[in-house]
Amino acid sequence: RRVLFRSLPMAARMDGKALSDETIAQLKVKVEEMKERYGRVPGLATVIVTGRSDSALYVKNKRRVCGEIGIRSVNVDLEADVSQEEITQKVRDLNAAEDIHGILVQLPLPEHLDAAAILDEITPEKDVDGLHPMNIGLLAQKGRTPMATCCTPQGVMTLLAKYQIPLAGAN
């Protein structure tokens, strides 16, 4: 069997850090404009269950960038033995909080917790990771736009677009 490869542009060095810095600078301006126009800034709640150093570092970086941008960061740090009911109620409280505009539950969660049920509790409008079934469903439908998309794939697509990497016909 013969395999055909389409010709690709010469290898380009994609600088994710530079794109990140550019994005942060743009978001700082937008947050400042929101503050001036509406008298408040966006609020992001990050929910983490302690016990994983990799997750702790990831969330720490998210919280740091919120500070750089000017987004209000609400830190919800729960103990490893948190019950399903406790974390579910915490998410419900964050859904009801008017000063919280986005909720991120850091995955993975301990095995005794039902992550899918917890993610389902986040209202689609506050689901910054795009993991609520409604957002995933809208993403899968042609011509529909979810309220949020998963940040890592979105970051990859933004990077590819920035460097004008053609995707048509690529595997």
PDB file of C-alpha atoms in Angstrom:
ATOM      1  CA  ARG A   1       0.000   0.000   0.000  1.00  0.00           C
ATOM      2  CA  ARG A   2       1.279   3.438  -0.861  1.00  0.00           C
ATOM      3  CA  VAL A   3       1.108   6.309   1.661  1.00  0.00           C
ATOM      4  CA  LEU A   4       0.974   9.826   0.333  1.00  0.00           C
ATOM      5  CA  PHE A   5       2.135  12.764   2.405  1.00  0.00           C
ATOM      6  CA  ARG A   6       1.165  16.278   1.536  1.00  0.00           C
ATOM      7  CA  SER A   7       3.997  18.729   1.581  1.00  0.00           C
ATOM      8  CA  LEU A   8       4.240  20.765   4.760  1.00  0.00           C
ATOM      9  CA  PRO A   9       5.893  24.118   5.247  1.00  0.00           C
ATOM     10  CA  MET A  10       9.415  24.107   6.580  1.00  0.00           C
ATOM     11  CA  ALA A  11       9.584  23.539  10.290  1.00  0.00           C
ATOM     12  CA  ALA A  12       8.862  26.691  12.233  1.00  0.00           C
ATOM     13  CA  ARG A  13       9.710  27.315  15.841  1.00  0.00           C
ATOM     14  CA  MET A  14       6.478  28.149  17.591  1.00  0.00           C
ATOM     15  CA  ASP A  15       7.060  30.285  20.668  1.00  0.00           C
ATOM     16  CA  GLY A  16       4.255  29.474  23.101  1.00  0.00           C
ATOM     17  CA  LYS A  17       5.739  31.671  25.814  1.00  0.00           C
ATOM     18  CA  ALA A  18       5.712  34.729  23.556  1.00  0.00           C
ATOM     19  CA  LEU A  19       2.092  34.040  22.583  1.00  0.00           C
ATOM     20  CA  SER A  20       1.207  33.596  26.250  1.00  0.00           C
ATOM     21  CA  ASP A  21       2.839  36.920  27.143  1.00  0.00           C
ATOM     22  CA  GLU A  22       0.985  38.627  24.280  1.00  0.00           C
ATOM     23  CA  THR A  23      -2.321  37.127  25.403  1.00  0.00           C
ATOM     24  CA  ILE A  24      -1.746  38.167  29.022  1.00  0.00           C
ATOM     25  CA  ALA A  25      -1.002  41.740  27.915  1.00  0.00           C
ATOM     26  CA  GLN A  26      -4.220  41.841  25.858  1.00  0.00           C
ATOM     27  CA  LEU A  27      -6.267  40.422  28.711  1.00  0.00           C
ATOM     28  CA  LYS A  28      -4.856  42.989  31.162  1.00  0.00           C
ATOM     29  CA  VAL A  29      -6.222  45.721  28.914  1.00  0.00           C
ATOM     30  CA  LYS A  30      -9.626  44.022  28.613  1.00  0.00           C
ATOM     31  CA  VAL A  31      -9.923  43.517  32.371  1.00  0.00           C
ATOM     32  CA  GLU A  32      -8.999  47.155  33.003  1.00  0.00           C
ATOM     33  CA  GLU A  33     -11.622  48.242  30.457  1.00  0.00           C
ATOM     34  CA  MET A  34     -14.211  46.064  32.204  1.00  0.00           C
ATOM     35  CA  LYS A  35     -13.262  47.559  35.556  1.00  0.00           C
ATOM     36  CA  GLU A  36     -13.687  51.095  34.197  1.00  0.00           C
ATOM     37  CA  ARG A  37     -16.925  50.344  32.365  1.00  0.00           C
ATOM     38  CA  TYR A  38     -18.694  48.116  34.926  1.00  0.00           C
ATOM     39  CA  GLY A  39     -16.898  48.923  38.160  1.00  0.00           C
ATOM     40  CA  ARG A  40     -15.843  45.340  38.777  1.00  0.00           C
ATOM     41  CA  VAL A  41     -13.484  42.683  37.516  1.00  0.00           C
ATOM     42  CA  PRO A  42     -14.026  39.041  36.569  1.00  0.00           C
ATOM     43  CA  GLY A  43     -13.798  36.502  39.366  1.00  0.00           C
ATOM     44  CA  LEU A  44     -12.375  33.011  38.890  1.00  0.00           C
ATOM     45  CA  ALA A  45     -12.763  30.309  41.521  1.00  0.00           C
ATOM     46  CA  THR A  46     -10.244  27.484  41.383  1.00  0.00           C
ATOM     47  CA  VAL A  47     -11.237  24.397  43.338  1.00  0.00           C
ATOM     48  CA  ILE A  48      -8.484  21.955  44.185  1.00  0.00           C
ATOM     49  CA  VAL A  49      -8.432  18.886  46.382  1.00  0.00           C
ATOM     50  CA  THR A  50      -5.037  18.667  48.050  1.00  0.00           C
ATOM     51  CA  GLY A  51      -2.682  15.768  47.618  1.00  0.00           C
ATOM     52  CA  ARG A  52      -1.190  16.087  44.111  1.00  0.00           C
ATOM     53  CA  SER A  53       1.881  18.257  43.709  1.00  0.00           C
ATOM     54  CA  ASP A  54       1.448  18.471  39.917  1.00  0.00           C
ATOM     55  CA  SER A  55      -2.112  19.758  40.288  1.00  0.00           C
ATOM     56  CA  ALA A  56      -1.044  22.184  43.016  1.00  0.00           C
ATOM     57  CA  LEU A  57       1.620  23.690  40.742  1.00  0.00           C
ATOM     58  CA  TYR A  58      -0.822  23.946  37.833  1.00  0.00           C
ATOM     59  CA  VAL A  59      -3.397  25.757  39.980  1.00  0.00           C
ATOM     60  CA  LYS A  60      -0.729  27.960  41.548  1.00  0.00           C
ATOM     61  CA  ASN A  61       0.248  29.147  38.055  1.00  0.00           C
ATOM     62  CA  LYS A  62      -3.391  29.820  37.123  1.00  0.00           C
ATOM     63  CA  ARG A  63      -3.841  31.864  40.278  1.00  0.00           C
ATOM     64  CA  ARG A  64      -0.619  33.787  39.597  1.00  0.00           C
ATOM     65  CA  VAL A  65      -1.725  34.664  36.056  1.00  0.00           C
ATOM     66  CA  CYS A  66      -5.104  35.835  37.391  1.00  0.00           C
ATOM     67  CA  GLY A  67      -3.176  38.280  39.568  1.00  0.00           C
ATOM     68  CA  GLU A  68      -1.085  39.458  36.622  1.00  0.00           C
ATOM     69  CA  ILE A  69      -4.161  40.050  34.495  1.00  0.00           C
ATOM     70  CA  GLY A  70      -6.216  41.637  37.258  1.00  0.00           C
ATOM     71  CA  ILE A  71      -8.789  38.887  37.602  1.00  0.00           C
ATOM     72  CA  ARG A  72     -10.037  38.274  41.137  1.00  0.00           C
ATOM     73  CA  SER A  73      -8.906  34.807  42.152  1.00  0.00           C
ATOM     74  CA  VAL A  74     -10.922  32.877  44.717  1.00  0.00           C
ATOM     75  CA  ASN A  75      -8.972  29.939  46.066  1.00  0.00           C
ATOM     76  CA  VAL A  76     -10.947  26.918  47.239  1.00  0.00           C
ATOM     77  CA  ASP A  77      -8.511  24.401  48.700  1.00  0.00           C
ATOM     78  CA  LEU A  78     -10.168  21.247  50.007  1.00  0.00           C
ATOM     79  CA  GLU A  79      -8.657  18.399  51.991  1.00  0.00           C
ATOM     80  CA  ALA A  80      -8.066  15.040  50.314  1.00  0.00           C
ATOM     81  CA  ASP A  81     -10.830  13.415  52.364  1.00  0.00           C
ATOM     82  CA  VAL A  82     -13.505  15.917  51.284  1.00  0.00           C
ATOM     83  CA  SER A  83     -16.873  14.271  50.768  1.00  0.00           C
ATOM     84  CA  GLN A  84     -18.879  14.290  47.554  1.00  0.00           C
ATOM     85  CA  GLU A  85     -21.548  16.319  49.331  1.00  0.00           C
ATOM     86  CA  GLU A  86     -19.067  18.950  50.572  1.00  0.00           C
ATOM     87  CA  ILE A  87     -17.428  19.596  47.207  1.00  0.00           C
ATOM     88  CA  THR A  88     -20.800  19.553  45.449  1.00  0.00           C
ATOM     89  CA  GLN A  89     -22.144  22.162  47.879  1.00  0.00           C
ATOM     90  CA  LYS A  90     -19.015  24.284  47.385  1.00  0.00           C
ATOM     91  CA  VAL A  91     -19.579  24.267  43.599  1.00  0.00           C
ATOM     92  CA  ARG A  92     -23.248  25.170  44.114  1.00  0.00           C
ATOM     93  CA  ASP A  93     -22.239  28.081  46.348  1.00  0.00           C
ATOM     94  CA  LEU A  94     -19.804  29.311  43.687  1.00  0.00           C
ATOM     95  CA  ASN A  95     -22.527  29.023  41.041  1.00  0.00           C
ATOM     96  CA  ALA A  96     -24.726  31.277  43.175  1.00  0.00           C
ATOM     97  CA  ALA A  97     -21.992  33.847  43.890  1.00  0.00           C
ATOM     98  CA  GLU A  98     -22.519  36.928  41.714  1.00  0.00           C
ATOM     99  CA  ASP A  99     -18.862  37.954  41.952  1.00  0.00           C
ATOM    100  CA  ILE A 100     -17.680  34.599  40.580  1.00  0.00           C
ATOM    101  CA  HIS A 101     -17.815  34.463  36.783  1.00  0.00           C
ATOM    102  CA  GLY A 102     -15.864  31.269  36.204  1.00  0.00           C
ATOM    103  CA  ILE A 103     -15.292  28.024  38.079  1.00  0.00           C
ATOM    104  CA  LEU A 104     -12.475  25.596  37.509  1.00  0.00           C
ATOM    105  CA  VAL A 105     -12.352  22.259  39.328  1.00  0.00           C
ATOM    106  CA  GLN A 106      -8.837  20.900  39.024  1.00  0.00           C
ATOM    107  CA  LEU A 107      -8.685  17.319  37.791  1.00  0.00           C
ATOM    108  CA  PRO A 108      -7.929  14.585  38.573  1.00  0.00           C
ATOM    109  CA  LEU A 109      -9.917  14.272  41.763  1.00  0.00           C
ATOM    110  CA  PRO A 110      -9.363  11.537  44.360  1.00  0.00           C
ATOM    111  CA  GLU A 111     -10.931   8.197  43.461  1.00  0.00           C
ATOM    112  CA  HIS A 112     -13.643   8.455  46.119  1.00  0.00           C
ATOM    113  CA  LEU A 113     -15.145  11.467  44.306  1.00  0.00           C
ATOM    114  CA  ASP A 114     -17.361  11.300  41.226  1.00  0.00           C
ATOM    115  CA  ALA A 115     -15.644  13.886  39.015  1.00  0.00           C
ATOM    116  CA  ALA A 116     -18.321  13.776  36.311  1.00  0.00           C
ATOM    117  CA  ALA A 117     -21.078  14.544  38.811  1.00  0.00           C
ATOM    118  CA  ILE A 118     -19.053  17.431  40.239  1.00  0.00           C
ATOM    119  CA  LEU A 119     -18.330  18.903  36.794  1.00  0.00           C
ATOM    120  CA  ASP A 120     -22.025  18.568  35.914  1.00  0.00           C
ATOM    121  CA  GLU A 121     -22.817  20.830  38.891  1.00  0.00           C
ATOM    122  CA  ILE A 122     -20.926  23.771  37.383  1.00  0.00           C
ATOM    123  CA  THR A 123     -23.356  25.954  35.447  1.00  0.00           C
ATOM    124  CA  PRO A 124     -22.405  25.997  31.746  1.00  0.00           C
ATOM    125  CA  GLU A 125     -21.983  29.794  31.896  1.00  0.00           C
ATOM    126  CA  LYS A 126     -19.307  29.494  34.597  1.00  0.00           C
ATOM    127  CA  ASP A 127     -17.603  26.382  33.199  1.00  0.00           C
ATOM    128  CA  VAL A 128     -14.240  27.855  32.173  1.00  0.00           C
ATOM    129  CA  ASP A 129     -12.773  24.480  31.186  1.00  0.00           C
ATOM    130  CA  GLY A 130     -15.634  23.670  28.806  1.00  0.00           C
ATOM    131  CA  LEU A 131     -16.209  20.277  30.443  1.00  0.00           C
ATOM    132  CA  HIS A 132     -19.913  20.589  31.229  1.00  0.00           C
ATOM    133  CA  PRO A 133     -21.921  18.241  28.971  1.00  0.00           C
ATOM    134  CA  MET A 134     -23.720  21.209  27.403  1.00  0.00           C
ATOM    135  CA  ASN A 135     -20.444  22.870  26.382  1.00  0.00           C
ATOM    136  CA  ILE A 136     -18.970  19.630  25.074  1.00  0.00           C
ATOM    137  CA  GLY A 137     -22.196  18.941  23.171  1.00  0.00           C
ATOM    138  CA  LEU A 138     -22.202  22.400  21.584  1.00  0.00           C
ATOM    139  CA  LEU A 139     -18.544  21.965  20.631  1.00  0.00           C
ATOM    140  CA  ALA A 140     -19.392  18.714  18.849  1.00  0.00           C
ATOM    141  CA  GLN A 141     -22.227  20.243  16.825  1.00  0.00           C
ATOM    142  CA  LYS A 142     -21.402  21.864  13.522  1.00  0.00           C
ATOM    143  CA  GLY A 143     -22.134  25.565  13.522  1.00  0.00           C
ATOM    144  CA  ARG A 144     -22.659  25.751  17.293  1.00  0.00           C
ATOM    145  CA  THR A 145     -20.438  27.602  19.744  1.00  0.00           C
ATOM    146  CA  PRO A 146     -19.913  26.444  23.324  1.00  0.00           C
ATOM    147  CA  MET A 147     -19.739  28.990  26.129  1.00  0.00           C
ATOM    148  CA  ALA A 148     -16.215  27.752  26.870  1.00  0.00           C
ATOM    149  CA  THR A 149     -13.766  25.267  25.413  1.00  0.00           C
ATOM    150  CA  CYS A 150     -11.024  23.208  27.007  1.00  0.00           C
ATOM    151  CA  CYS A 151      -8.052  25.514  27.425  1.00  0.00           C
ATOM    152  CA  THR A 152      -5.230  23.209  26.293  1.00  0.00           C
ATOM    153  CA  PRO A 153      -6.737  22.315  22.893  1.00  0.00           C
ATOM    154  CA  GLN A 154      -7.800  25.948  22.456  1.00  0.00           C
ATOM    155  CA  GLY A 155      -4.234  27.037  23.215  1.00  0.00           C
ATOM    156  CA  VAL A 156      -2.876  24.636  20.611  1.00  0.00           C
ATOM    157  CA  MET A 157      -5.326  25.906  18.002  1.00  0.00           C
ATOM    158  CA  THR A 158      -4.412  29.515  18.827  1.00  0.00           C
ATOM    159  CA  LEU A 159      -0.718  28.694  18.471  1.00  0.00           C
ATOM    160  CA  LEU A 160      -1.275  26.968  15.116  1.00  0.00           C
ATOM    161  CA  ALA A 161      -3.346  29.916  13.875  1.00  0.00           C
ATOM    162  CA  LYS A 162      -0.729  32.429  15.040  1.00  0.00           C
ATOM    163  CA  TYR A 163       1.941  30.663  12.979  1.00  0.00           C
ATOM    164  CA  GLN A 164      -0.458  30.032  10.101  1.00  0.00           C
ATOM    165  CA  ILE A 165      -0.014  26.268  10.172  1.00  0.00           C
ATOM    166  CA  PRO A 166      -2.490  24.791   7.685  1.00  0.00           C
ATOM    167  CA  LEU A 167      -4.746  22.107   9.120  1.00  0.00           C
ATOM    168  CA  ALA A 168      -6.690  21.112   6.012  1.00  0.00           C
ATOM    169  CA  GLY A 169      -5.837  17.529   5.133  1.00  0.00           C
ATOM    170  CA  ALA A 170      -3.545  17.087   8.140  1.00  0.00           C
ATOM    171  CA  ASN A 171      -3.657  14.004  10.298  1.00  0.00           C
TER     172      ASN A 171
END
